Amino acid sequence: MKAEKIHFKDNLPLKIEVHSISRFPIHWHEDITEIILPIKGSVDIKANFEEIHLNEGDFFFINNKTIHYIKSQEESIVLLFYVDLDYFEEQFPYIKYMFFRNSIYEDLLDKSEVDLETKEKFKVHFRNLLISIFAETINPSVSSHMYDKLIHKLVYQMIYEFNWLQLLKKDGDFISSVHLDRYHRIVKYIQENYDKKINLDDIVSREFITKTYFSHFWKNLSTYSFSERINYERVLKSEFLLLKNMTITEISDKCGFSDTKYYYRNFKKWYKCMPLEHKEKCYSYMSQGYKYKELEPSDVKQIFKDYMKRFFKLEDSLNQEGDFSSIINKYLYLKYYHTIHEKTLATDKYLIMDPFKYSTITDEGEINFNWTIMDLLINLVIDFKFILQIKLNTDNLEKDVNKYIDIFLENSINRYGIDVMRNCHFLIDYKDSLIFDNTEPIEKLLSHKLKDINISYYIEP
């Protein structure tokens, strides 16, 4: 069992390998996220304590420093995408501590309130990106600049759609980037200090928050308690030591457990067996030998072509009115621009949000806002102190303007907080006859909900 070194070429943060796999060695990667995509046949993956059966059309994330192996009853053809986390660390300081996943754990599925239909669309879109990138590897048809953009888009989708916290959140929930950074900062601290005693005082003093605030914060984001998370990290670290010439007592002590009985208890909770049993399973797998072969991309052209015909979906957009990936790219550009270049402009910075542009009205007259896009924009406002201008353009509404504006305001206040919304500058389109006829009621509605606010009227030729 060893760390597998991946060598990235041409200053690209992605490497793709093609393998025919029956039994792949037990290994892990340092500062790399691996994405497994079988294009012919199915595979079984063991990643830490979890066993996953992966069919054609599915993909799976192997997270940073995750011990894993891949096997198959048939010599399955698998694409392995390796993402260089070091490359993206400047943009995303905590990317090495993010946990990427594209499905809910079975024991949490019944408790989850996530919109599984939307998550499935995310998966289709992401698979399309994987297919597009490998297609370019076989038959380059775009510039190196465009290929690089595809890779960046892949990573952005990982972060904003498959980060475990984003995956778990309900459709109506908003997680600010401030909270995400705090959570990952805490995870980083645990991973760097798992061998020592960690208590709540250490965390709240580092984060300059109270214990009460931390309790609410952690409960809102995590499915496990703080102590469970610490012991989870310790158990994962212990797996690296099990195949070394160390006793259970030594491993337990090295991983920060105060007593071996706590190590046994926590190991069994996650791995469903005792440490020595898991060790024997690893030795048993390794003793059977390995059978795999690395192939050239050109060797699987026809196989990949057949796969692409079955699984590349043209109708993958999350919203017919707008390109969600384009929104993410613009968001990341602004975030990168203001973070890396440390631009502190003397002039005011405005961000214009049009909530009705991407909204849809159901046959029953209900309105669906694209909160995913608006969450990104609000995070920019919070992170970089933009002045948010909310454009009330209701061209796509035929009636009930006041009703839908009221719904938007009520949901936004609950989602982002009253202070964020009170600092907004509302723009009302004067050419819009529906709004023009309802100017006074709309002003009263805005003032009633938000008190002293800025309202301007504009004409857009």
Coordinates of C-alpha atoms in Angstrom, one line a residue:
M1 CA 0.0 0.0 0.0
K2 CA 1.6 3.2 -1.1
A3 CA 1.1 6.8 -2.4
E4 CA 0.8 6.8 -6.1
K5 CA 2.6 9.8 -7.7
I6 CA 0.9 11.5 -10.6
H7 CA 3.0 13.6 -12.9
F8 CA 1.2 16.5 -14.6
K9 CA 2.4 17.7 -17.9
D10 CA 2.3 20.9 -20.0
N11 CA 1.4 23.0 -16.9
L12 CA -2.1 21.5 -17.0
P13 CA -3.9 20.7 -13.7
L14 CA -5.5 17.6 -15.1
K15 CA -4.2 14.2 -16.2
I16 CA -6.3 11.4 -17.7
E17 CA -5.3 7.8 -17.7
V18 CA -7.1 4.9 -19.4
H19 CA -6.9 1.5 -17.8
S20 CA -8.2 -2.0 -18.3
I21 CA -8.8 -3.2 -14.8
S22 CA -9.4 -6.5 -13.0
R23 CA -7.6 -5.8 -9.8
F24 CA -5.9 -2.4 -9.1
P25 CA -3.4 -2.0 -6.2
I26 CA -4.4 -0.4 -2.9
H27 CA -3.1 3.1 -3.0
W28 CA -3.8 6.8 -2.3
H29 CA -3.0 10.2 -3.8
E30 CA -1.5 13.2 -2.1
D31 CA -3.1 16.6 -2.9
I32 CA -5.1 15.1 -5.8
T33 CA -8.8 14.4 -6.3
E34 CA -9.4 11.4 -8.6
I35 CA -12.6 10.9 -10.7
I36 CA -13.4 7.4 -11.8
L37 CA -15.5 7.0 -14.9
P38 CA -16.1 3.4 -16.3
I39 CA -16.8 3.5 -20.0
K40 CA -17.1 -0.3 -20.6
G41 CA -18.2 -2.6 -17.8
S42 CA -18.7 -1.9 -14.1
V43 CA -16.2 -1.7 -11.3
D44 CA -16.3 -2.1 -7.5
I45 CA -14.4 0.5 -5.5
K46 CA -13.3 0.3 -1.9
A47 CA -12.6 3.8 -0.6
N48 CA -11.7 3.8 3.1
F49 CA -14.6 2.1 4.8
E50 CA -17.1 2.4 1.8
E51 CA -17.8 -0.1 -0.9
I52 CA -19.2 1.3 -4.1
H53 CA -20.5 -0.5 -7.2
L54 CA -20.0 1.8 -10.3
N55 CA -21.9 1.1 -13.5
E56 CA -21.4 2.7 -16.9
G57 CA -22.8 6.2 -16.9
D58 CA -21.8 6.7 -13.2
F59 CA -18.7 8.5 -11.9
F60 CA -17.2 8.6 -8.4
F61 CA -14.8 11.0 -6.6
I62 CA -11.8 9.7 -4.7
N63 CA -10.9 12.4 -2.3
N64 CA -7.5 13.7 -1.3
K65 CA -5.5 11.1 0.8
T66 CA -8.3 8.4 0.5
I67 CA -7.0 4.8 0.6
H68 CA -8.7 2.9 -2.2
Y69 CA -8.6 0.2 -4.8
I70 CA -10.6 -0.8 -7.9
K71 CA -11.6 -4.2 -9.1
S72 CA -13.9 -5.8 -11.7
Q73 CA -15.2 -9.2 -12.5
E74 CA -14.6 -8.4 -16.2
E75 CA -11.7 -6.4 -17.5
S76 CA -13.5 -3.1 -17.4
I77 CA -12.3 0.0 -19.3
V78 CA -12.0 2.9 -16.9
L79 CA -11.1 6.6 -17.4
L80 CA -9.2 8.1 -14.4
F81 CA -9.2 11.8 -14.2
Y82 CA -6.6 13.3 -11.8
V83 CA -7.1 16.9 -10.6
D84 CA -4.1 18.8 -9.2
L85 CA -5.3 20.5 -6.1
D86 CA -2.1 22.4 -5.6
Y87 CA -2.8 24.2 -8.9
F88 CA -6.2 25.5 -7.6
E89 CA -5.1 26.3 -4.0
E90 CA -4.5 29.9 -4.6
Q91 CA -8.1 30.4 -5.8
F92 CA -9.5 28.0 -3.2
P93 CA -7.3 27.9 -0.1
Y94 CA -9.2 25.0 1.4
I95 CA -9.7 22.8 -1.7
K96 CA -7.5 20.1 -0.2
Y97 CA -10.0 19.8 2.8
M98 CA -13.2 19.7 0.7
F99 CA -15.0 16.4 0.4
F100 CA -16.4 15.8 -3.0
R101 CA -19.3 13.4 -3.5
N102 CA -22.1 12.9 -6.0
S103 CA -24.5 10.8 -4.0
I104 CA -26.0 10.8 -0.5
Y105 CA -24.8 8.1 2.0
E106 CA -27.5 5.5 2.3
D107 CA -27.9 5.9 6.0
L108 CA -28.6 9.7 5.5
L109 CA -30.9 9.3 2.5
D110 CA -34.1 9.1 4.6
K111 CA -33.1 12.1 6.6
S112 CA -32.1 14.2 3.6
E113 CA -34.4 16.9 2.2
V114 CA -32.3 17.7 -0.9
D115 CA -33.8 18.1 -4.3
L116 CA -32.6 14.8 -5.9
E117 CA -33.9 15.7 -9.3
T118 CA -31.7 18.9 -9.4
K119 CA -28.7 16.9 -8.1
E120 CA -29.3 14.4 -10.9
K121 CA -29.1 17.2 -13.5
F122 CA -25.9 18.4 -11.9
K123 CA -24.5 14.8 -12.4
V124 CA -25.5 14.7 -16.1
H125 CA -23.9 18.1 -16.7
F126 CA -20.7 17.0 -14.9
R127 CA -20.6 13.8 -16.9
N128 CA -21.0 15.8 -20.1
L129 CA -17.9 17.8 -19.0
L130 CA -15.9 14.6 -18.4
I131 CA -16.9 13.3 -21.8
S132 CA -16.1 16.6 -23.5
I133 CA -12.6 16.8 -22.0
F134 CA -11.7 13.2 -22.9
A135 CA -13.1 13.7 -26.4
E136 CA -10.6 16.6 -26.8
T137 CA -7.8 14.3 -25.6
I138 CA -8.6 11.9 -28.4
N139 CA -9.4 14.4 -31.2
P140 CA -8.3 17.9 -30.3
S141 CA -10.7 20.4 -31.9
V142 CA -10.4 23.5 -29.7
S143 CA -7.5 25.7 -28.7
S144 CA -5.4 25.0 -25.7
H145 CA -7.0 28.0 -24.1
M146 CA -10.5 26.5 -24.5
Y147 CA -9.3 23.1 -23.3
D148 CA -7.9 24.9 -20.2
K149 CA -11.3 26.5 -19.7
L150 CA -13.0 23.1 -19.8
I151 CA -10.7 21.9 -17.0
H152 CA -11.4 24.9 -14.9
K153 CA -15.2 24.5 -15.5
L154 CA -14.9 20.9 -14.3
V155 CA -13.2 22.0 -11.0
Y156 CA -15.7 24.8 -10.5
Q157 CA -18.6 22.4 -10.9
M158 CA -16.9 20.1 -8.4
I159 CA -16.7 22.9 -5.8
Y160 CA -20.1 24.4 -6.3
E161 CA -22.2 21.3 -7.0
F162 CA -20.4 18.3 -5.4
N163 CA -18.8 19.7 -2.3
W164 CA -20.4 17.5 0.4
L165 CA -21.9 20.6 2.2
Q166 CA -23.5 21.8 -1.1
L167 CA -24.7 18.4 -1.9
L168 CA -26.5 18.0 1.5
K169 CA -28.1 21.4 1.6
K170 CA -31.8 21.6 0.9
D171 CA -32.9 23.6 -2.2
G172 CA -34.1 26.4 0.0
D173 CA -30.9 26.7 2.0
F174 CA -28.2 29.2 1.6
I175 CA -24.6 28.6 2.7
S176 CA -22.4 31.7 2.7
S177 CA -18.8 31.4 1.5
V178 CA -17.9 32.8 5.0
H179 CA -19.4 29.7 6.6
L180 CA -17.9 27.3 4.0
D181 CA -14.4 28.7 4.6
R182 CA -14.9 28.5 8.4
Y183 CA -16.0 24.9 8.2
H184 CA -13.1 23.9 6.0
R185 CA -10.7 25.8 8.2
I186 CA -11.9 23.8 11.2
V187 CA -11.6 20.5 9.2
K188 CA -8.0 21.6 8.3
Y189 CA -7.2 22.2 12.0
I190 CA -8.6 18.8 12.9
Q191 CA -6.6 17.0 10.2
E192 CA -3.4 18.8 11.3
N193 CA -3.9 18.1 15.0
Y194 CA -5.7 14.8 15.1
D195 CA -2.8 13.2 17.2
K196 CA -3.3 15.8 19.9
K197 CA -6.2 16.6 22.3
I198 CA -8.7 18.8 20.5
N199 CA -11.4 20.6 22.4
L200 CA -14.0 23.2 21.6
D201 CA -12.0 26.0 23.3
D202 CA -9.3 25.5 20.7
I203 CA -11.7 26.1 17.9
V204 CA -13.7 29.1 19.2
S205 CA -10.6 30.9 20.2
R206 CA -9.1 30.5 16.7
E207 CA -12.4 31.5 15.0
F208 CA -13.2 34.4 17.5
I209 CA -16.7 33.0 18.1
T210 CA -18.6 31.9 21.1
K211 CA -19.4 28.2 22.0
T212 CA -23.1 28.9 21.5
Y213 CA -22.5 30.4 18.0
F214 CA -20.3 27.4 17.1
S215 CA -22.9 24.9 18.3
H216 CA -25.5 26.5 15.9
F217 CA -23.0 26.8 13.1
W218 CA -21.9 23.2 13.3
K219 CA -25.4 21.8 13.7
N220 CA -26.5 23.7 10.6
L221 CA -23.7 22.4 8.4
S222 CA -22.7 19.0 9.6
T223 CA -24.6 15.7 9.9
Y224 CA -22.2 14.6 12.6
S225 CA -21.3 16.1 16.0
F226 CA -18.0 17.9 16.4
S227 CA -16.5 15.0 18.5
E228 CA -17.7 12.5 15.9
R229 CA -15.9 14.4 13.2
I230 CA -12.6 14.4 15.2
N231 CA -12.8 10.7 15.8
Y232 CA -13.7 10.1 12.1
E233 CA -10.5 11.9 11.0
R234 CA -8.5 9.9 13.6
V235 CA -9.9 6.6 12.3
L236 CA -9.1 7.5 8.7
K237 CA -5.5 8.4 9.7
S238 CA -5.2 5.0 11.5
E239 CA -5.7 3.1 8.3
F240 CA -2.4 4.4 7.0
L241 CA -0.7 2.8 10.0
L242 CA -2.4 -0.6 10.1
L243 CA -0.1 -2.1 7.4
K244 CA 2.9 -0.9 9.2
N245 CA 4.7 -2.9 11.9
M246 CA 2.8 -1.2 14.8
T247 CA 0.7 -2.5 17.6
I248 CA -2.9 -1.4 18.0
T249 CA -2.0 0.4 21.2
E250 CA 0.7 2.3 19.3
I251 CA -1.7 3.2 16.5
S252 CA -4.4 4.3 18.9
D253 CA -1.9 6.5 20.7
K254 CA -0.4 7.9 17.5
C255 CA -3.9 8.9 16.3
G256 CA -4.9 10.8 19.4
F257 CA -7.2 8.3 21.1
S258 CA -6.9 8.4 24.9
D259 CA -7.7 4.7 25.2
T260 CA -7.7 1.7 22.8
K261 CA -11.3 1.0 23.6
Y262 CA -12.3 4.3 22.1
Y263 CA -10.2 3.5 19.0
Y264 CA -11.9 0.1 18.6
R265 CA -15.4 1.6 19.1
N266 CA -14.9 4.4 16.5
F267 CA -13.2 2.1 14.0
K268 CA -16.0 -0.4 14.1
K269 CA -18.6 2.4 13.8
W270 CA -17.2 3.4 10.4
Y271 CA -15.5 0.2 9.0
K272 CA -18.1 -2.3 10.5
C273 CA -15.2 -4.5 11.7
M274 CA -12.2 -4.3 14.1
P275 CA -8.9 -2.8 13.0
L276 CA -7.1 -6.2 12.8
E277 CA -9.9 -7.6 10.7
H278 CA -9.6 -4.8 8.2
K279 CA -5.8 -5.3 8.1
E280 CA -6.3 -9.0 7.3
K281 CA -8.8 -8.0 4.5
C282 CA -6.2 -5.7 3.0
Y283 CA -3.5 -8.4 3.1
S284 CA -5.9 -10.9 1.6
Y285 CA -6.6 -8.5 -1.3
M286 CA -2.9 -7.8 -1.9
S287 CA -2.0 -11.5 -1.8
Q288 CA -4.3 -12.3 -4.7
G289 CA -2.1 -10.2 -7.0
Y290 CA -3.0 -7.4 -9.4
K291 CA -4.2 -7.4 -13.0
Y292 CA -4.5 -4.1 -14.9
K293 CA -3.0 -2.4 -17.9
E294 CA -2.7 1.2 -18.9
L295 CA -4.0 1.9 -22.4
E296 CA -3.5 4.7 -24.9
P297 CA -6.5 7.0 -25.4
S298 CA -6.5 6.0 -29.1
D299 CA -6.9 2.4 -28.1
V300 CA -10.5 3.0 -26.8
K301 CA -11.8 5.3 -29.5
Q302 CA -14.6 3.1 -30.6
I303 CA -15.5 2.1 -27.0
F304 CA -15.6 5.8 -26.0
K305 CA -17.6 6.7 -29.1
D306 CA -20.3 4.1 -28.2
Y307 CA -20.3 5.3 -24.6
M308 CA -20.7 9.0 -25.7
K309 CA -23.7 8.0 -27.9
R310 CA -25.4 6.5 -24.9
F311 CA -24.5 9.0 -22.1
F312 CA -23.8 12.4 -23.6
K313 CA -27.0 14.4 -23.0
L314 CA -27.7 17.5 -25.0
E315 CA -30.5 18.7 -22.8
D316 CA -28.4 19.2 -19.7
S317 CA -29.0 22.8 -18.9
L318 CA -30.3 23.6 -15.4
N319 CA -32.3 26.4 -16.8
Q320 CA -33.5 26.9 -20.4
E321 CA -33.1 30.7 -20.0
G322 CA -29.5 30.8 -18.9
D323 CA -26.2 29.1 -18.9
F324 CA -25.4 28.2 -15.3
S325 CA -21.8 27.4 -16.1
S326 CA -21.4 30.9 -17.6
I327 CA -22.7 32.4 -14.3
I328 CA -20.2 30.3 -12.3
N329 CA -17.3 31.3 -14.6
K330 CA -18.2 35.0 -14.2
Y331 CA -18.5 34.5 -10.4
L332 CA -15.0 32.8 -10.3
Y333 CA -13.5 35.5 -12.5
L334 CA -14.6 38.3 -10.2
K335 CA -13.6 36.3 -7.1
Y336 CA -10.2 35.6 -8.5
Y337 CA -9.7 39.2 -9.7
H338 CA -10.5 40.7 -6.3
T339 CA -8.7 38.0 -4.3
I340 CA -5.5 37.3 -6.2
H341 CA -4.9 40.8 -7.5
E342 CA -6.1 42.5 -4.3
K343 CA -8.0 45.2 -6.1
T344 CA -9.3 47.8 -3.8
L345 CA -11.0 50.2 -6.1
A346 CA -11.9 53.7 -4.8
T347 CA -15.1 53.7 -6.8
D348 CA -18.2 51.8 -5.8
K349 CA -18.6 48.3 -7.2
Y350 CA -22.1 47.3 -8.3
L351 CA -23.5 43.9 -9.0
I352 CA -26.9 43.8 -10.8
M353 CA -29.2 40.8 -10.1
D354 CA -32.4 40.2 -12.1
P355 CA -34.3 37.6 -10.0
F356 CA -37.1 37.2 -12.6
K357 CA -34.8 36.6 -15.5
Y358 CA -34.2 33.0 -14.6
S359 CA -37.6 32.4 -12.9
T360 CA -40.2 30.0 -14.2
I361 CA -44.0 29.9 -13.6
T362 CA -45.6 26.5 -13.3
D363 CA -49.0 25.7 -14.7
E364 CA -50.5 26.1 -11.2
G365 CA -49.2 29.7 -11.1
E366 CA -46.3 29.0 -8.7
I367 CA -43.0 30.8 -9.3
N368 CA -39.7 29.0 -9.1
F369 CA -36.6 31.2 -8.7
N370 CA -33.1 30.0 -9.5
W371 CA -31.7 30.3 -6.0
T372 CA -28.5 28.5 -7.0
I373 CA -27.5 31.4 -9.3
M374 CA -28.6 34.1 -6.8
D375 CA -26.6 32.4 -4.0
L376 CA -23.4 32.9 -6.0
L377 CA -24.2 36.5 -6.6
I378 CA -25.0 37.2 -2.9
N379 CA -21.7 35.6 -1.9
L380 CA -19.9 38.1 -4.1
V381 CA -21.8 40.9 -2.4
I382 CA -20.9 39.6 1.0
D383 CA -17.3 38.7 0.2
F384 CA -16.3 41.8 -1.7
K385 CA -18.7 44.5 -0.5
F386 CA -20.4 45.0 -3.8
I387 CA -23.5 47.2 -3.8
L388 CA -26.3 44.9 -4.9
Q389 CA -28.8 46.3 -7.4
I390 CA -31.9 44.3 -7.8
K391 CA -33.5 44.8 -11.2
L392 CA -37.3 44.3 -11.1
N393 CA -37.9 43.4 -14.8
T394 CA -41.0 41.3 -15.1
D395 CA -41.3 41.0 -18.9
N396 CA -41.9 37.3 -18.6
L397 CA -44.8 37.7 -16.2
E398 CA -48.4 38.2 -17.4
K399 CA -50.0 39.0 -14.0
D400 CA -49.7 38.9 -10.2
V401 CA -46.6 41.1 -10.3
N402 CA -47.0 42.2 -6.6
K403 CA -47.6 38.6 -5.5
Y404 CA -44.4 37.4 -7.1
I405 CA -42.3 40.3 -5.9
D406 CA -43.6 39.7 -2.4
I407 CA -42.6 36.0 -2.7
F408 CA -39.1 37.0 -3.8
L409 CA -38.7 39.5 -1.0
E410 CA -40.0 37.1 1.7
N411 CA -37.8 34.3 0.6
S412 CA -34.7 36.5 0.2
I413 CA -35.1 38.0 3.7
N414 CA -35.4 34.5 5.2
R415 CA -32.5 33.2 3.1
Y416 CA -29.9 36.1 3.2
G417 CA -31.1 38.1 6.2
I418 CA -32.8 41.5 6.5
D419 CA -29.5 43.5 6.6
V420 CA -28.3 42.2 3.2
M421 CA -31.7 43.1 1.6
R422 CA -32.0 46.5 3.2
N423 CA -28.6 47.5 1.7
C424 CA -29.9 46.7 -1.8
H425 CA -30.7 49.3 -4.4
F426 CA -33.9 48.4 -6.3
L427 CA -34.2 49.3 -10.0
I428 CA -37.7 49.4 -11.5
D429 CA -38.0 49.3 -15.3
Y430 CA -40.3 52.2 -16.4
K431 CA -41.1 50.7 -19.8
D432 CA -42.6 47.6 -18.1
S433 CA -46.4 48.4 -18.2
L434 CA -47.2 45.9 -15.5
I435 CA -44.8 47.5 -13.1
F436 CA -45.7 51.0 -14.3
D437 CA -49.4 50.4 -13.4
N438 CA -48.4 49.0 -10.0
T439 CA -45.6 51.5 -9.1
E440 CA -47.3 52.7 -5.9
P441 CA -48.2 49.3 -4.5
I442 CA -44.7 48.0 -5.3
E443 CA -43.1 50.9 -3.5
K444 CA -45.3 50.3 -0.5
L445 CA -44.5 46.6 -0.6
L446 CA -40.7 47.3 -0.6
S447 CA -40.9 50.0 2.1
H448 CA -43.1 47.7 4.3
K449 CA -40.7 44.8 4.0
L450 CA -37.5 46.7 4.2
K451 CA -38.2 50.1 5.6
D452 CA -35.8 52.8 4.4
I453 CA -34.5 51.6 1.0
N454 CA -33.2 53.0 -2.3
I455 CA -35.5 52.8 -5.2
S456 CA -34.7 54.1 -8.7
Y457 CA -36.5 54.0 -12.0
Y458 CA -34.8 53.4 -15.3
I459 CA -35.5 53.2 -19.0
E460 CA -33.6 50.7 -21.1
P461 CA -33.9 51.4 -24.8

